[in-house]
Tab-separated table of C-alpha atoms in Angstrom:
chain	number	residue	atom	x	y	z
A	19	UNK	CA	29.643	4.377	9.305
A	20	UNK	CA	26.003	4.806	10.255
A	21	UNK	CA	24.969	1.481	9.359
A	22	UNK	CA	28.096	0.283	11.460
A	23	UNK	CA	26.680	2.053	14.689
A	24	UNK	CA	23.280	0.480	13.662
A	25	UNK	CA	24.712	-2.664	13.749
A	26	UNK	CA	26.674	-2.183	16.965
A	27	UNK	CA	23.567	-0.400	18.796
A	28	UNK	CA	21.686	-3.595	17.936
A	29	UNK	CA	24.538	-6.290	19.280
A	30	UNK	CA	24.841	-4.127	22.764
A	31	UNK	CA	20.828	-4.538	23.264
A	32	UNK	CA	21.059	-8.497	22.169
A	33	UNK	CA	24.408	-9.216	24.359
A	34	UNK	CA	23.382	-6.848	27.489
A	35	UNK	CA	19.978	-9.390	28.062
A	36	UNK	CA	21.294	-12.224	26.311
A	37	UNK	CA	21.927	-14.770	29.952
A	38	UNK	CA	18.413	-13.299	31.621
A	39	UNK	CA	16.686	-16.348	30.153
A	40	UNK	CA	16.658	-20.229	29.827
A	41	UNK	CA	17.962	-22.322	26.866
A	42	UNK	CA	14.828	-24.504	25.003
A	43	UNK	CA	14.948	-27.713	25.234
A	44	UNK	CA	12.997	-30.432	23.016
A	45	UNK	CA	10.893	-31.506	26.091
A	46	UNK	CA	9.680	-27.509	25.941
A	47	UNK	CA	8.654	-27.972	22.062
A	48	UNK	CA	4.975	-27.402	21.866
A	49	UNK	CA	2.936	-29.111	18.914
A	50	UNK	CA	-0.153	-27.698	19.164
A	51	UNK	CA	-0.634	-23.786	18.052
A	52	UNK	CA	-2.035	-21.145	20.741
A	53	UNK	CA	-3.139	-18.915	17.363
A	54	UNK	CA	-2.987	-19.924	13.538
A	55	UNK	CA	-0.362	-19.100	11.253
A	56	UNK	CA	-1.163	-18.409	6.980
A	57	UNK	CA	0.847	-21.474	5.121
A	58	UNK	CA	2.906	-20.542	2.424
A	59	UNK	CA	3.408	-23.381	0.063
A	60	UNK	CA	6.728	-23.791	-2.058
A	61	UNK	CA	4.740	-23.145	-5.351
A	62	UNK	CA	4.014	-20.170	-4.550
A	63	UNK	CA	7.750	-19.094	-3.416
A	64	UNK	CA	9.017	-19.904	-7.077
A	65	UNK	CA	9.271	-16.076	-8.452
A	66	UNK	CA	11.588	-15.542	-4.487
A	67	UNK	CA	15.158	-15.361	-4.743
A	68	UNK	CA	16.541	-16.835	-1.791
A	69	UNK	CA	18.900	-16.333	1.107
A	70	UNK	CA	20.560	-18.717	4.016
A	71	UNK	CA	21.413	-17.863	7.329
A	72	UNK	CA	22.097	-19.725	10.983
A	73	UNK	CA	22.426	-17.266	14.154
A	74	UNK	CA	20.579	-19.225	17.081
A	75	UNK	CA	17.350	-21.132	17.670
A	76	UNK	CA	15.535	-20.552	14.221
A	77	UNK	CA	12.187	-19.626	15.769
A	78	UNK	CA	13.669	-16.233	16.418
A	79	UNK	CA	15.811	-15.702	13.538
A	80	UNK	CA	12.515	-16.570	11.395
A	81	UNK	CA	10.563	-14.430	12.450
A	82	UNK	CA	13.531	-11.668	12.496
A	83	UNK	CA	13.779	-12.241	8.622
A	84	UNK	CA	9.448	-12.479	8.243
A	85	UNK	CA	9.619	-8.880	9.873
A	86	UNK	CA	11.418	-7.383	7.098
A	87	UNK	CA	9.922	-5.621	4.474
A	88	UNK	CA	10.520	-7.666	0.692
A	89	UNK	CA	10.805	-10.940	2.509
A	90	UNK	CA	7.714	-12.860	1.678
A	91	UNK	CA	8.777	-16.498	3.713
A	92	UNK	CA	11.520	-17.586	6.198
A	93	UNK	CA	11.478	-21.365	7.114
A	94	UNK	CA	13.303	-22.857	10.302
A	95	UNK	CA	15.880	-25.693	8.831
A	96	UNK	CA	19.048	-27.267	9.337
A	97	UNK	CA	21.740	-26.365	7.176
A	98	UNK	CA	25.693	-26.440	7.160
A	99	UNK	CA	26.257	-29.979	8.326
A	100	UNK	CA	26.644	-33.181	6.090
A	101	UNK	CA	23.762	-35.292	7.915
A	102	UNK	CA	20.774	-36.176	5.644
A	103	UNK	CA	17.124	-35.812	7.276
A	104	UNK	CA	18.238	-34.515	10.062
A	105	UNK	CA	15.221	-34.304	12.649
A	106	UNK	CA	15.449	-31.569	15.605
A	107	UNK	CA	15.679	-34.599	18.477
A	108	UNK	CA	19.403	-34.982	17.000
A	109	UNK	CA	20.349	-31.328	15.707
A	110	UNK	CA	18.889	-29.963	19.025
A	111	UNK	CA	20.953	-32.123	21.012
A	112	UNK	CA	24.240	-31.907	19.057
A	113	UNK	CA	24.025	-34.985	17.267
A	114	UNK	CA	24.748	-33.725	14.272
A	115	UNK	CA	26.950	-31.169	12.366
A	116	UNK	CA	24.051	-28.926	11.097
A	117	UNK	CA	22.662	-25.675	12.527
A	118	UNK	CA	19.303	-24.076	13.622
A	119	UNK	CA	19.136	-21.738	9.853
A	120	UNK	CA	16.060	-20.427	7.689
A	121	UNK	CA	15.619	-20.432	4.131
A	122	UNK	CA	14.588	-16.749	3.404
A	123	UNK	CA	12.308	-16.243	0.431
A	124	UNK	CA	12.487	-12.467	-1.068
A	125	UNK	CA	11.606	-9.827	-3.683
A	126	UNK	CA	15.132	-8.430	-4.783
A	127	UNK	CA	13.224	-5.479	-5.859
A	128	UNK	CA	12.182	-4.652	-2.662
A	129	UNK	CA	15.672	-5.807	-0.751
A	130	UNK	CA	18.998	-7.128	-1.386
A	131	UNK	CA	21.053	-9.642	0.082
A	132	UNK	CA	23.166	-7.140	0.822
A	133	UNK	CA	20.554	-5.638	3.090
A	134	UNK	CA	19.788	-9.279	4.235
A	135	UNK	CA	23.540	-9.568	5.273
A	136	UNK	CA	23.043	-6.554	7.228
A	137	UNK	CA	20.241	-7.930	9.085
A	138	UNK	CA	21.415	-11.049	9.618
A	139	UNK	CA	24.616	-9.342	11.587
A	140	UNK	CA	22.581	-6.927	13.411
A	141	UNK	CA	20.110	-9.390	14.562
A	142	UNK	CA	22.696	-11.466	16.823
A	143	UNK	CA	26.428	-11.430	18.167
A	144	UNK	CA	28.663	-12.977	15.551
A	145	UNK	CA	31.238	-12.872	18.274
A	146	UNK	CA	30.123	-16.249	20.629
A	147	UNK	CA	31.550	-19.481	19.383
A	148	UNK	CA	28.803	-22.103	19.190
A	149	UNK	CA	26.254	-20.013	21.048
A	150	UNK	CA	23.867	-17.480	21.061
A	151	UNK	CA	22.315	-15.921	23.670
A	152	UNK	CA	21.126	-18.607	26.378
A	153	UNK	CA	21.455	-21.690	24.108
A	154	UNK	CA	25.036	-22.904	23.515
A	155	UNK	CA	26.410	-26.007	21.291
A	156	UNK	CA	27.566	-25.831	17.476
A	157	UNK	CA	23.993	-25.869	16.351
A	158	UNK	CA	23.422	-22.141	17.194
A	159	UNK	CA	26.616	-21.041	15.921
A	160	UNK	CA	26.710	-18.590	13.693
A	161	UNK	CA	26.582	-18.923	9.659
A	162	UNK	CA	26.291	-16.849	6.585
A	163	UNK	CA	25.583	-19.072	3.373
A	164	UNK	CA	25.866	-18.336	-0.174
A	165	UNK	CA	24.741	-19.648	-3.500
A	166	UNK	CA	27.129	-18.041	-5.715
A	167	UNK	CA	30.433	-16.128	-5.707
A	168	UNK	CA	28.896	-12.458	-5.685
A	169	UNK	CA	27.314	-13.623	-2.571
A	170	UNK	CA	30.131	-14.456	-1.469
A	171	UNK	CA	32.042	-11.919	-1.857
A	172	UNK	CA	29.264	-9.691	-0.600
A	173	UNK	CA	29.470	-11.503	2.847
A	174	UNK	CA	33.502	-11.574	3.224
A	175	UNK	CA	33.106	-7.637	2.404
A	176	UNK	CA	30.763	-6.828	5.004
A	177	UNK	CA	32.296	-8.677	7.391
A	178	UNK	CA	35.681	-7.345	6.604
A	179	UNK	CA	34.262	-3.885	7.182
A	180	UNK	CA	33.118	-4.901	10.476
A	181	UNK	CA	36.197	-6.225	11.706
A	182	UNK	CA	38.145	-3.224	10.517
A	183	UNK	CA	35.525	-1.269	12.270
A	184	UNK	CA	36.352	-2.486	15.623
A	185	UNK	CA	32.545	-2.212	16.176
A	186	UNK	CA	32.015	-5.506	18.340
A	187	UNK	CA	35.163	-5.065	20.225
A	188	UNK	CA	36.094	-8.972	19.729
A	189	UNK	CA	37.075	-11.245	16.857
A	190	UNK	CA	33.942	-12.016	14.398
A	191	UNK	CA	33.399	-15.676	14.363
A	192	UNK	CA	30.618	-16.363	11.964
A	193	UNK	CA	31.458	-19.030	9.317
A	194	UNK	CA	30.534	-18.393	5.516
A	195	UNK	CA	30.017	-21.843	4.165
A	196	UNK	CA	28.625	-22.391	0.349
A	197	UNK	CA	24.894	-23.773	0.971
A	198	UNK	CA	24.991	-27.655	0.308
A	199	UNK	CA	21.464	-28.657	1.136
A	200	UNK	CA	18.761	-27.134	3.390
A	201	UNK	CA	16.573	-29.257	5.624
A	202	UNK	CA	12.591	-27.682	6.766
A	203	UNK	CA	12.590	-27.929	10.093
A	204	UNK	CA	9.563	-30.149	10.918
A	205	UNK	CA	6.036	-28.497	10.287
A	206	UNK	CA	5.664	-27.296	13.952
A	207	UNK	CA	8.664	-25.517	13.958
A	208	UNK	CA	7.096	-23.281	11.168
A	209	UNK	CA	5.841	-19.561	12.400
A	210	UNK	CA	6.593	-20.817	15.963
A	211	UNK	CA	6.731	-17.341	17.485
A	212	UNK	CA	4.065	-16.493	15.892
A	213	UNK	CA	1.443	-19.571	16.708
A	214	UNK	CA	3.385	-19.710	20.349
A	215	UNK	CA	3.367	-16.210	21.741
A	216	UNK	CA	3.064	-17.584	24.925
A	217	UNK	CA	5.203	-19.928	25.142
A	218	UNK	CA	7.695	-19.411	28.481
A	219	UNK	CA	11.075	-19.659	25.719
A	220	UNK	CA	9.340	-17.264	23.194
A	221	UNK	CA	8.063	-14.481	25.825
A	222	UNK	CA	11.741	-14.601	27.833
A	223	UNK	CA	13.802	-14.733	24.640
A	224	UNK	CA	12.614	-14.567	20.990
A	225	UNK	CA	10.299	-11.724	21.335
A	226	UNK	CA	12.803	-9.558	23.171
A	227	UNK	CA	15.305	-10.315	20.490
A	228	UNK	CA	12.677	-9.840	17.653
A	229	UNK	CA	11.347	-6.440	19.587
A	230	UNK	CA	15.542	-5.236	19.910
A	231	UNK	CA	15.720	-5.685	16.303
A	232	UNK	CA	12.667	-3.984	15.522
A	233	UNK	CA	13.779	-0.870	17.509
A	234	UNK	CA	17.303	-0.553	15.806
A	235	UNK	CA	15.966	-1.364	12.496
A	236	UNK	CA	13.055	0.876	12.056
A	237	UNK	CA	13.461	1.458	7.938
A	238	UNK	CA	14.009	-2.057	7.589
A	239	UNK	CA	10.261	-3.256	8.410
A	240	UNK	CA	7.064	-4.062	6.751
A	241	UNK	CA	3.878	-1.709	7.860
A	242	UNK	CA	1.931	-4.524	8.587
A	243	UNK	CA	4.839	-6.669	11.004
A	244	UNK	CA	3.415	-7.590	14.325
């Protein structure tokens, strides 16, 4: 029951700000980074077990998932549509059936999926159809993947509690889709928040998210998170 209130303490902050801002747009995207970012390469992400997840523009829910302690990479992709190469120019603008997701690289020693499921529904409101905060269209809907069938059944189980909670007040409407393929995001999509912080979208909406989560999540974080 605690970790219910957690989780319904952290969708009241998210949904009682979510409309003060404006949705990104492509034309908004910038290239060049205000402050540099360490690069991870895939060798060295090898010994990770890994997690999927789509709940709004990725540059948010990446750095969400980089804040937590026993994650050692998130990447911004496209995932849950049938598309190949999809490029943000068509998921951004709905041409496609994928979603803004990240690929979530972490230490199961140091935290489970299960605990990854919990952040991934107390980072966002799994109750708005094809949107998510300011930025609406299927391509911020909201999506928990899995791998294998005990991640599956993790997800249905923690979502079944949630809903027999009555803890968001409305009808859960996150999908949970088997992961197909995942698609990185092109390169400058990678730490945006991070190499951006002053970027108009990033001040008005991913930080205030990121900082919301941070505040309901205290035990979940690294030392070291900025």
């Amino acid at each position: 029951m605690k970790l219910l209130k957690t989780t319904l303490f952290a969708l009241l902050a998210l949904v009682s700000v979510s409309c003060q801002s404006k949705t990104k747009t492509p034309t908004q995207v910038q290239s060049e980074p205000e402050v540099q970012a360490e690069k991870i390469t895939k060798d060295e992400l090898q010994e990770y077990e890994t997690a999927y997840f789509a709940s709004g523009c990725f540059w948010c829910v990446e750095a969400i998932f980089e804040s937590v302690k026993g994650v050692k990479e998130a990447i911004s992709g496209y995932a849950g549509g049938t598309e190949e190469n999809p490029t943000y120019q068509q998921v951004s603008y709905g041409r496609t059936s994928h979603a803004e997701a990240v690929e979530v690289y972490y230490d199961p020693d140091k935290v489970s999926f299960f605990e990854l499921v919990q952040v991934f529904f107390g980072s966002h409101d799994p109750t708005t159809l094809n949107r998510q905060g300011p930025d609406r269209g299927p391509q911020y809907r909201s999506i928990a993947f899995y791998e294998n069938e005990e991640e599956k059944k993790i997800i249905e189980a923690y979502l079944k509690a949630l809903e027999e909670s009555g803890v968001y007040g409305e009808p859960i409407v996150t999908e949970i889709k088997p992961l197909t393929t995942f698609w990185d995001a092109e390169d400058y999509h990678q730490d945006y928040e991070r190499k951006h912080p002053n970027d108009s979208y990033i001040r008005n909406v991913s930080i205030p998210r990121l900082n919301r989560f941070k505040e309901n999540f205290k035990d979940y974080l690294k030392e070291d998170t900025h």
